[in-house]
Coordinates of C-alpha atoms in Angstrom, one line a residue:
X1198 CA 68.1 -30.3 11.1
X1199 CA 67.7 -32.0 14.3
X1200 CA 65.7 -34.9 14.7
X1201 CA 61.7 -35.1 16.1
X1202 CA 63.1 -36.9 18.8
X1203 CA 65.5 -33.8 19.9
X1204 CA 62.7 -31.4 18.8
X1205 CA 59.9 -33.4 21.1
X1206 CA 62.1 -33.4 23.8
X1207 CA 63.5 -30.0 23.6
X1208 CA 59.8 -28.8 23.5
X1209 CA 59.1 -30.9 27.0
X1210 CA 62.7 -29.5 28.3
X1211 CA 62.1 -25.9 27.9
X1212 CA 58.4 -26.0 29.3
X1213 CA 59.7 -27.4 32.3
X1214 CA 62.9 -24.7 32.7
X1215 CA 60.2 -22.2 32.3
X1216 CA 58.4 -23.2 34.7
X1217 CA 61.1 -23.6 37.5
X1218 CA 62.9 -20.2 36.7
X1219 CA 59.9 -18.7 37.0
X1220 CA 59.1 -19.9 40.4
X1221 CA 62.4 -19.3 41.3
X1222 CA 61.8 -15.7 40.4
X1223 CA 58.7 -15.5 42.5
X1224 CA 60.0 -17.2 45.7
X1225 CA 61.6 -15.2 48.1
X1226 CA 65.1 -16.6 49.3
X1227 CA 67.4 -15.8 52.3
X1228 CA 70.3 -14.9 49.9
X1229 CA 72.8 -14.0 53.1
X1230 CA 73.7 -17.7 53.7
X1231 CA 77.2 -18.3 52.3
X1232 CA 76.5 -22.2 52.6
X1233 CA 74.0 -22.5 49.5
X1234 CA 73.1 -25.4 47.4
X1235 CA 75.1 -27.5 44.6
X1236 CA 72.4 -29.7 43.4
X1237 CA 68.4 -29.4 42.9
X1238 CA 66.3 -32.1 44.2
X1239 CA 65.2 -33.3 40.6
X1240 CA 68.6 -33.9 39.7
X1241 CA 69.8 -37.6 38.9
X1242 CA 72.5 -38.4 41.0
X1243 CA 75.8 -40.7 40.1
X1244 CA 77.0 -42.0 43.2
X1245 CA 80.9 -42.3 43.0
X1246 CA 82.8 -45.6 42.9
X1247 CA 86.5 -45.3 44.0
X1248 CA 86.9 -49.2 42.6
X1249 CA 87.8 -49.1 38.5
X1250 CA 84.7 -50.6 37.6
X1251 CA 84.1 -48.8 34.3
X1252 CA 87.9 -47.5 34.0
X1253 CA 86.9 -44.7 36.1
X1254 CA 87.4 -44.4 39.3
X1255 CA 85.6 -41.7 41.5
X1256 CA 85.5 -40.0 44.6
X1257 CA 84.0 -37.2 46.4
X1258 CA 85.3 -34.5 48.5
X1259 CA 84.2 -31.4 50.2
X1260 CA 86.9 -29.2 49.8
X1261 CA 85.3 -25.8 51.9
X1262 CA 83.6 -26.0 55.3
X1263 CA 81.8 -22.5 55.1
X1264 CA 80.3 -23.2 52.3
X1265 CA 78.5 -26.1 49.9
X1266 CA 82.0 -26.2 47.5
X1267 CA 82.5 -29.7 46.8
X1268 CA 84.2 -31.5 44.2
X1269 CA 84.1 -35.0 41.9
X1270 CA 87.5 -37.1 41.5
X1271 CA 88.1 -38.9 38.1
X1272 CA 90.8 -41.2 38.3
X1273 CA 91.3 -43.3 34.5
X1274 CA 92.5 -47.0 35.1
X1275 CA 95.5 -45.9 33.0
X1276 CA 96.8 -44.3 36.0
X1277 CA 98.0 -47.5 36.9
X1278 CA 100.1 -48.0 34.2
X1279 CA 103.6 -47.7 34.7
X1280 CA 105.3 -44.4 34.6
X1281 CA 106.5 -43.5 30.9
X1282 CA 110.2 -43.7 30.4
X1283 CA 111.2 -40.1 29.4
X1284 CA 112.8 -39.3 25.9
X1285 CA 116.6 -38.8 25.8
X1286 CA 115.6 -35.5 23.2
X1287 CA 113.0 -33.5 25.7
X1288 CA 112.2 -30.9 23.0
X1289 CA 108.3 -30.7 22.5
X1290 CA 106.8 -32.7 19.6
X1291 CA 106.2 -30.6 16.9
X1292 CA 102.1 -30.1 16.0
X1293 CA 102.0 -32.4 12.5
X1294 CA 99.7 -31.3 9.7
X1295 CA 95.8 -32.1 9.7
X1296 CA 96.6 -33.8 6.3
X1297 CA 98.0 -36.7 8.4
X1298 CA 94.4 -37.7 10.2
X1299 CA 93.6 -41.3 9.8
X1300 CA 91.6 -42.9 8.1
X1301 CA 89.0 -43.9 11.2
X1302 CA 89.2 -40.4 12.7
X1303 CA 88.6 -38.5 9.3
X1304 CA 84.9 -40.4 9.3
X1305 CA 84.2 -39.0 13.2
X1306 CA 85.6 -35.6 12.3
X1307 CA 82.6 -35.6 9.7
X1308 CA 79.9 -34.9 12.5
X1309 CA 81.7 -31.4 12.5
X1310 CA 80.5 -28.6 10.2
X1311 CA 83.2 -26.4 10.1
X1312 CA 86.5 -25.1 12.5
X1313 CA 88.2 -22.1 12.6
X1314 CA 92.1 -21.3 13.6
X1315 CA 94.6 -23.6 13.9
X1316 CA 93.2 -27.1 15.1
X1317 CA 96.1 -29.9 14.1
X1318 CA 95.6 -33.0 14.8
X1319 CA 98.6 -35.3 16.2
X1320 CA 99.8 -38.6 14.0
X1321 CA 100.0 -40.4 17.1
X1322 CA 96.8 -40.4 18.7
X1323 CA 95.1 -43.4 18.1
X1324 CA 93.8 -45.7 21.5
X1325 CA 96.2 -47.5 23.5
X1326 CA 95.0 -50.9 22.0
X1327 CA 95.5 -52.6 25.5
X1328 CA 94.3 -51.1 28.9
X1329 CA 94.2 -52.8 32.1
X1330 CA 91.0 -54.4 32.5
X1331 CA 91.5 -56.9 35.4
X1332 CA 94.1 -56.3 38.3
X1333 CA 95.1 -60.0 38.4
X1334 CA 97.6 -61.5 41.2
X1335 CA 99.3 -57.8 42.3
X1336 CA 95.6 -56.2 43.0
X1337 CA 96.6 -56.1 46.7
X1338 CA 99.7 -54.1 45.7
X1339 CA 97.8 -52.1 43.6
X1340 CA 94.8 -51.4 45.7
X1341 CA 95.2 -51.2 49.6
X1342 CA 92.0 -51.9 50.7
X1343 CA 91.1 -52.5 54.5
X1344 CA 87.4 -52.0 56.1
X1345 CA 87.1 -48.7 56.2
X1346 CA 87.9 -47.1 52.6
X1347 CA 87.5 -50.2 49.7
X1348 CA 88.9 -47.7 47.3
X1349 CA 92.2 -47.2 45.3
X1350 CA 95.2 -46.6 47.2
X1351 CA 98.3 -45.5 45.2
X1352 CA 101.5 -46.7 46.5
X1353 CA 105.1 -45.3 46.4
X1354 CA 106.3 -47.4 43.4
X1355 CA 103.2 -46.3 41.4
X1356 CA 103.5 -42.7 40.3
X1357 CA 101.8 -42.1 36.4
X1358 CA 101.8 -38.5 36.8
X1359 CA 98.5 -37.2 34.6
X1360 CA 97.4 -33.5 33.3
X1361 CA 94.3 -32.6 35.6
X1362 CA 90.8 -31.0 33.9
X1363 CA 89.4 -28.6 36.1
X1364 CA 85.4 -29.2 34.8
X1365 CA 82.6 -26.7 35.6
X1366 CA 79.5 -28.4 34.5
X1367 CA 76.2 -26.4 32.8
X1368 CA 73.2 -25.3 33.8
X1369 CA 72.3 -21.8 33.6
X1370 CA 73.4 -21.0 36.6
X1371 CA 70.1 -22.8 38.3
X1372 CA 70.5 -26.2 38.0
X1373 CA 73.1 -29.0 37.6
X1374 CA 75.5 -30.5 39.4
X1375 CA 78.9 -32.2 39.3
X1376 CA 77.5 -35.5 40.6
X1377 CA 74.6 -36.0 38.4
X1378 CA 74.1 -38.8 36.2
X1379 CA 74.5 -36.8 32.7
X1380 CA 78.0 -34.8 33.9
X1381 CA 79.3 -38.0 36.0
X1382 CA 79.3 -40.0 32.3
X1383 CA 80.6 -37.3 30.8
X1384 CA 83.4 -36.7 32.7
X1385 CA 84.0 -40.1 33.1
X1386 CA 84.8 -40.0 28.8
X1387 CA 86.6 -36.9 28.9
X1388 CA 89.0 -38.9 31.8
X1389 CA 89.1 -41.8 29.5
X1390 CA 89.6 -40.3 26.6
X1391 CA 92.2 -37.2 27.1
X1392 CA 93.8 -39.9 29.7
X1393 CA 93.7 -37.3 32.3
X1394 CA 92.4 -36.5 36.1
X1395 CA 89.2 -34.9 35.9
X1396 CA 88.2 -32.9 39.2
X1397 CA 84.4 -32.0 38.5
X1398 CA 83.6 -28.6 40.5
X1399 CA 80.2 -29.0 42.2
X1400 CA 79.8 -24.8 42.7
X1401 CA 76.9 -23.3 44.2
X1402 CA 74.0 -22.3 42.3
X1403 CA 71.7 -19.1 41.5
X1404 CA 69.7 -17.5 42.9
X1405 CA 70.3 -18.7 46.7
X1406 CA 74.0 -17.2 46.1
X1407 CA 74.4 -14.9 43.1
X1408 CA 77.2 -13.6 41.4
X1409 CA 79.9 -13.9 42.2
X1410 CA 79.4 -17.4 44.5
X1411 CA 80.1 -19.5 41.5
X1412 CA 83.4 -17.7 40.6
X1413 CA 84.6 -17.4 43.5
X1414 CA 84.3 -21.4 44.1
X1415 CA 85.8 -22.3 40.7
X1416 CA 89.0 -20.0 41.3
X1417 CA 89.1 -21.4 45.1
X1418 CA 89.2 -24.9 43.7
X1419 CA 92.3 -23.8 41.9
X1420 CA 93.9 -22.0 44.5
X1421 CA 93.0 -25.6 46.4
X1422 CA 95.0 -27.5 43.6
X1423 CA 98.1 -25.8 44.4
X1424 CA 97.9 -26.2 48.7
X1425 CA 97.4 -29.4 47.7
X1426 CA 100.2 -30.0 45.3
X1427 CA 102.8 -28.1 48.3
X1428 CA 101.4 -30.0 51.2
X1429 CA 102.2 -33.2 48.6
X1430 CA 105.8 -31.8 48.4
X1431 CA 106.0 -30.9 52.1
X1432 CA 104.7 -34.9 52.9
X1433 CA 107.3 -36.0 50.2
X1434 CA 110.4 -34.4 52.0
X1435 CA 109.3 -35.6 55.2
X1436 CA 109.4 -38.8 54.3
X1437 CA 112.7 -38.7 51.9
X1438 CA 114.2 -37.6 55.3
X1439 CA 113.5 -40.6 57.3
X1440 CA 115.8 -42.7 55.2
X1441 CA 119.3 -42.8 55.3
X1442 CA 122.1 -44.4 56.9
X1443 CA 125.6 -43.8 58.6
X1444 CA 126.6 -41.8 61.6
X1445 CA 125.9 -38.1 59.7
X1446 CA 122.6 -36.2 59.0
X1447 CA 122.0 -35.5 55.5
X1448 CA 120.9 -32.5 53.6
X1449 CA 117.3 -34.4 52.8
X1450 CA 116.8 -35.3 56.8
X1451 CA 117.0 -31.8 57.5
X1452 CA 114.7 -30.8 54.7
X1453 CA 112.4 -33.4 56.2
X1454 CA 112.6 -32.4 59.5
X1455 CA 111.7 -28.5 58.8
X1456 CA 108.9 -29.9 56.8
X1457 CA 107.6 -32.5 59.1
X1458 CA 105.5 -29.7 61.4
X1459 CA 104.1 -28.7 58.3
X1460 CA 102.5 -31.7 57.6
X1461 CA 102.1 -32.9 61.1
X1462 CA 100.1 -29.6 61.7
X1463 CA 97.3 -30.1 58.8
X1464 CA 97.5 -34.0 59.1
X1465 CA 98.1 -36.8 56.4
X1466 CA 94.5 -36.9 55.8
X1467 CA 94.4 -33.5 54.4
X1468 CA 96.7 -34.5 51.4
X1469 CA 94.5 -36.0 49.0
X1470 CA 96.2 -39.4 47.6
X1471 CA 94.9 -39.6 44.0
X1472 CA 96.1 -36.4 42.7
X1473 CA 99.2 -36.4 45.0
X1474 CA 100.5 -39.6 43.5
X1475 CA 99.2 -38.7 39.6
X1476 CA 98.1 -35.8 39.5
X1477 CA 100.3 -33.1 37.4
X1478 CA 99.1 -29.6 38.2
X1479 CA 101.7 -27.8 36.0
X1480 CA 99.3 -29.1 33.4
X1481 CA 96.3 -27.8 34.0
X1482 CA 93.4 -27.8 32.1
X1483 CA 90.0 -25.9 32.5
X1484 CA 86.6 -27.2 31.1
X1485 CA 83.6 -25.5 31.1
X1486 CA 80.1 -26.3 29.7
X1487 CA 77.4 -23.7 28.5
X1488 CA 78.0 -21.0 31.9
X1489 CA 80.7 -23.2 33.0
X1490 CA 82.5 -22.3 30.4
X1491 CA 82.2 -18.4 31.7
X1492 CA 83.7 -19.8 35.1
X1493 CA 86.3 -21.6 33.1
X1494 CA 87.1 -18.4 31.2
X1495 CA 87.2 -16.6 34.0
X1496 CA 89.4 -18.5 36.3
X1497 CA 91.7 -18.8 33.3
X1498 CA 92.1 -14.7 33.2
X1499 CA 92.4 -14.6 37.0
X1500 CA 95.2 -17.4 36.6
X1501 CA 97.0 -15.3 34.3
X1502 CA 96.8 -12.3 36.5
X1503 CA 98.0 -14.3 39.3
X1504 CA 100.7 -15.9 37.1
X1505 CA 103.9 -17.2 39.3
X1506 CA 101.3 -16.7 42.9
X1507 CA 99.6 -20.2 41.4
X1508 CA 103.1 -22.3 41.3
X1509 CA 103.1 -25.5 41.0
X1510 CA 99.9 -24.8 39.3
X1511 CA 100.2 -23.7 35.3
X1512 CA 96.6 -23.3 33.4
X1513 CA 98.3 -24.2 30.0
X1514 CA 94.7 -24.2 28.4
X1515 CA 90.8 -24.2 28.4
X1516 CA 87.8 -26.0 26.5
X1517 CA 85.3 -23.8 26.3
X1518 CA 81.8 -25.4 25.1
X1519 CA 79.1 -23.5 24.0
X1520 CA 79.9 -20.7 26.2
X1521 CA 76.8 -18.7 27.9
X1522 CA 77.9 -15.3 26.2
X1523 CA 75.6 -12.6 25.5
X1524 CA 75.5 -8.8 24.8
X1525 CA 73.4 -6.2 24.8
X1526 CA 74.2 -5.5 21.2
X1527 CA 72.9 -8.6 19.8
X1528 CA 74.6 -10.5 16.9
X1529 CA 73.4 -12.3 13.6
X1530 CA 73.3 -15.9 15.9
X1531 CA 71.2 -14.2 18.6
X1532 CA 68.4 -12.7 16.2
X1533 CA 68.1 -15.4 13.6
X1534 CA 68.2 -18.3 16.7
X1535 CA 66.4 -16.6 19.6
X1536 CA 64.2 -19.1 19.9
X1537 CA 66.3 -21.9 19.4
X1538 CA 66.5 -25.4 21.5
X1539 CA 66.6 -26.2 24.9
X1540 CA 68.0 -23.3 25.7
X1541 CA 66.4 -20.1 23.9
X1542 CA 67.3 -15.9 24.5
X1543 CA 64.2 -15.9 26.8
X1544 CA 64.8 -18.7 28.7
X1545 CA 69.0 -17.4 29.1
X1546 CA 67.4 -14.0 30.3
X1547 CA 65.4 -15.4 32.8
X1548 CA 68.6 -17.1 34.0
X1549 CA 70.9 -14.4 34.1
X1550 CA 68.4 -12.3 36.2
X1551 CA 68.3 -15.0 38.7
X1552 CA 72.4 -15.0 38.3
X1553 CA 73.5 -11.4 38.5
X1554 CA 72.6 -9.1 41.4
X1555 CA 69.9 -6.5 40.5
X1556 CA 72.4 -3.5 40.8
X1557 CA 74.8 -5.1 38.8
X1558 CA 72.2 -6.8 35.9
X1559 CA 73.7 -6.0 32.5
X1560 CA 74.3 -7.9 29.3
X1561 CA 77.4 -6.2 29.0
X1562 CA 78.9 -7.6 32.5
X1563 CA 82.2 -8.7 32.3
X1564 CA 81.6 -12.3 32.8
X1565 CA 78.2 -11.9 30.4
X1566 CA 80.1 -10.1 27.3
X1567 CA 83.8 -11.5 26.5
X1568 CA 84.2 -9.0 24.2
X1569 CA 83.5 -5.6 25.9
X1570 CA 86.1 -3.0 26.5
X1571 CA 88.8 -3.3 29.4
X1572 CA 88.4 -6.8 30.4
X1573 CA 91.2 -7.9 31.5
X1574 CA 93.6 -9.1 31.2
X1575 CA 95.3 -8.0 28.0
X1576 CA 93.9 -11.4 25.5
X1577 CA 97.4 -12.2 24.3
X1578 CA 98.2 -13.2 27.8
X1579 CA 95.6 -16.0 27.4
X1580 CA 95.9 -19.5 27.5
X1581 CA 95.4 -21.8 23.8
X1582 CA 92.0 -21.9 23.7
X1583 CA 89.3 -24.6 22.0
X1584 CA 85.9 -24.1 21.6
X1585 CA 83.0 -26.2 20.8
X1586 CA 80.0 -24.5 19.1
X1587 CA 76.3 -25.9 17.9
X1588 CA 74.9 -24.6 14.3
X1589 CA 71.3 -24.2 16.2
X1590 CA 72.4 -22.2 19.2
X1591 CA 71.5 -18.9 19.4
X1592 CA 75.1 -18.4 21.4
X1593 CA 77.3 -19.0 18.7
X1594 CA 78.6 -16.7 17.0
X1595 CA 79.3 -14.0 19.9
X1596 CA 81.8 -17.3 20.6
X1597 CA 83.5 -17.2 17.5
X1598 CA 83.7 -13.9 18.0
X1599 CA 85.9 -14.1 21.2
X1600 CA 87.8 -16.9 19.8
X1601 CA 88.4 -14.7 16.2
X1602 CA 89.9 -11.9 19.0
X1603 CA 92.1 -14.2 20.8
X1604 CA 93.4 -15.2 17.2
X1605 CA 94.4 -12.0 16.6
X1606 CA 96.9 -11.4 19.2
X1607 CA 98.4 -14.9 18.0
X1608 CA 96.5 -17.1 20.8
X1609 CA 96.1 -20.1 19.6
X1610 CA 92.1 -20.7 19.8
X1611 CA 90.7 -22.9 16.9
X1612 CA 86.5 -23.3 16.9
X1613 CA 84.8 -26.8 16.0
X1614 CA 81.1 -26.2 14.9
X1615 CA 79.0 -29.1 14.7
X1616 CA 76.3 -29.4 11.9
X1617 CA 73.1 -30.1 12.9
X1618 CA 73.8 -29.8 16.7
X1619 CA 72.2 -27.4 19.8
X1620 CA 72.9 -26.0 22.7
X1621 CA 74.5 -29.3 25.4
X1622 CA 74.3 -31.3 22.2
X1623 CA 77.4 -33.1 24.0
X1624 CA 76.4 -32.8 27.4
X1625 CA 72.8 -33.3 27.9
X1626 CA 71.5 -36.1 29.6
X1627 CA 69.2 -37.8 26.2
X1628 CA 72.3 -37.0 24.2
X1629 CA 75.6 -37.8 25.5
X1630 CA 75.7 -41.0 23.7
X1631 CA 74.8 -39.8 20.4
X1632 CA 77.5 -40.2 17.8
X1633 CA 78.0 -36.5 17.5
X1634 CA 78.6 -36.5 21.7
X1635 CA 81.1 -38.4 21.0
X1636 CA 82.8 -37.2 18.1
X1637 CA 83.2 -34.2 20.4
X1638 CA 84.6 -35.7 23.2
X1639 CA 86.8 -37.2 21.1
X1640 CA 88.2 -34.3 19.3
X1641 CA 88.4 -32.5 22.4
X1642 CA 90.8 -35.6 23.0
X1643 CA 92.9 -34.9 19.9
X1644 CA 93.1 -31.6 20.9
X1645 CA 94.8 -32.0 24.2
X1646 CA 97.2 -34.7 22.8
X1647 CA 98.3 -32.8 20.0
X1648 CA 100.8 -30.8 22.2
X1649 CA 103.1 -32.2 25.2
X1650 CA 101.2 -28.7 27.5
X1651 CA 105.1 -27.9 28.4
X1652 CA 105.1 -25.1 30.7
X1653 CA 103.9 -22.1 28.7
X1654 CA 103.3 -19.8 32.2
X1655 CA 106.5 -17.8 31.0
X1656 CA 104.3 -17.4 27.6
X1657 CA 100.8 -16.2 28.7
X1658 CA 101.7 -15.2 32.5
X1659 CA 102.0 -11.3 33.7
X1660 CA 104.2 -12.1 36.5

């Protein structure tokens, strides 16, 4: 069972939810104002720091200038690292057997109760044992820093290329942010951990813009991801062009001079440096928490039905943690757990309500039920698919459920169910550095490093 601590706090936690939903309920709002908010003023705020000083580095950007869409930059240290040499045998690694877990990573694998499918875990995965930690004499060459931005600057000969998370944070719909304290240390483990760019979505919340605001922005980040990735590639060729010698114009000056008014036209400034210099959108992951993970699940679909439209940008898979599923034919989870922690049925209701327009309020709604008739698309076109589930959340087993039908058609979607754990148990602000928050973060890890994420879009993609 969960401790007094969790159960004092949870008590406190859900009394104060209440009490917010409800007034947000009973306050009229101008709901015709694309612009909306991101962020409630009782929220903790992280303030980014684009300097490695945790291993981290962070930055923010707003990405849409109709509306609040914003997002949060992680960029690990590792980044700096030189480029790995690549293997003279380019066939993928093949997934070893979970017999082969070590010795160190068996004892935080205890913290989970049970898992379903196929989870392997890679023979290679222990910590780098050394990381940069101090920049030393080539800092300047590292870091171009001058009095207006005192941030990271990549430069040419610098070019770790890195999977990027796309991360919708939690919150029932209401609350939360990408910036707040509790999703900035998150994210900054998930970076450090999975060695990958994290790009936190800060999407707008319920009830000032309902459904579907908050899918629209997470799809629109993606879409982002790839005009960023082909302005990269247009500012590459330009500058490949420049060089050159000899009295003849080469085949790369002429690429660079069709592509120059490209560039020229948006400016430099629109290309964003970090993920241009390391970030790798053909491996794209998507990571949602609680009804982030309904966003997550979503854009994944809509990335499949797009398939080739998305290139350079491949969703090759998606985390899905305690996902905000319900139904209006309620399973064994929802009537034995209804009023579970932090987050009960009731309390979920209210949220929803506030979420979904009036003439379109249903349990069943597509992005409410994963498991109704003719969502699409068809679930063997979906991408490998892990998700995290608590043994006192009320929410769990319509999640097994989904991941038990995407197991079916032979996607590969094993479940980890942690003993003893509720609803944001690896997410919420007094828990994230519980030993069970960080088990999860770390299998999540193991997960994502178990496979090289080659390009699968000719697996799962329609087109």
């Amino acid at each position: 069972m969960p401790s007094v601590a969790v159960k004092l706090y949870s008590v406190f936690f859900k009394f104060l939810l209440k009490h917010r939903l409800q007034n947000r309920i009973q306050t009229p709002l101008d709901e015709s104002n694309p612009f909306g908010v991101t962020s409630r003023p009782e929220e903790s705020v992280a303030a980014p720091n684009p300097s490695f000083a945790d291993g981290v580095a962070t930055k923010d950007i707003h990405i849409d200038s109709f509306t609040s869409l914003s997002i949060r930059i992680f960029l690990p240290e590792s980044a700096l690292n030189p480029p790995e040499p690549k293997p003279i045998d380019s066939k993928p690694r093949p997934r070893s057997n979970s017999k082969n877990v070590e010795p160190e990573q068996t004892e935080k694998l205890s913290f989970r109760r049970n898992s379903y499918g196929s989870f392997n875990v890679g023979a290679d995965t222990k910590r780098e044992e050394s990381r940069r930690s101090s920049y030393g004499s080539d800092m300047d060459a590292l870091n171009l820093r001058s009095d207006v931005y005192r941030g990271y600057a990549p430069v040419d000969s610098n070019r770790r290329k890195l999977p990027v998370i796309l991360q919708f944070h939690g919150g029932g719909w209401v609350s939360g942010s990408n910036d707040s304290v509790a999703n900035d240390y998150f994210c900054r483990r998930i970076s450090r951990l999975c060695d990958v760019i994290v790009v936190a979505v800060g999407y707008r919340l319920a009830p000032e813009n309902r459904y579907p605001a908050a899918f629209d922005d997470g799809l629109k980040v993606l879409n982002w991801l790839g005009k960023q990735a082909n302005l990269a590639e247009c500012s590459k060729s330009m500058g490949s062009g420049r060089g050159g010698g000899g009295g003849g114009v080469s085949v790369e000056s002429k690429k660079g001079d069709g592509n120059r008014h490209i560039v020229d036209a948006f400016g430099a400034s629109m290309v964003e440096p970090w993920l241009a210099a390391h970030g790798d959108p053909s491996r794209c992951v998507l990571l949602g928490v609680s009804c982030g993970a309904n966003i997550a699940d979503y854009v994944a679909r809509k990335a499949v039905e797009a398939g080739r439209l998305l290139d350079p940008v491949k969703v090759v898979a998606q985390v899905l943690m305690y996902p905000f599923f319900i139904g209006s034919v309620p399973t064994h989870s929802e009537i034995k757990l209804a009023n579970s922690y932090f987050y009960d049925k009731a309390m979920c209701m209210l949220a929803w309500k506030l979420f979904l327009p009036e003439e379109e309020f249903s349990l069943d709604h597509p992005v409410a039920n994963p498991l109704i008739e003719g969502r699409g698309p068809p679930l063997k076109f979906m991408p490998p698919t892990l998700t995290v589930v608590a043994e006192h959340d009320w929410m769990r087993d319509r999640a097994i459920a989904y991941s038990e039908e995407l197991r079916k058609v032979n996607v590969d979607a094993p479940v980890l169910e942690y003993k003893d754990a509720v609803h944001e148990f690896a997410t919420l602000d007094m828990l994230l550095k519980t030993p069970q928050a960080q088990a999860c973060a770390e299998d999540i890890a193991i997960w994502q490093k178990s496979d090289e994420f080659p390009n699968k879009c000719d697996v799962f993609c329609l087109s």
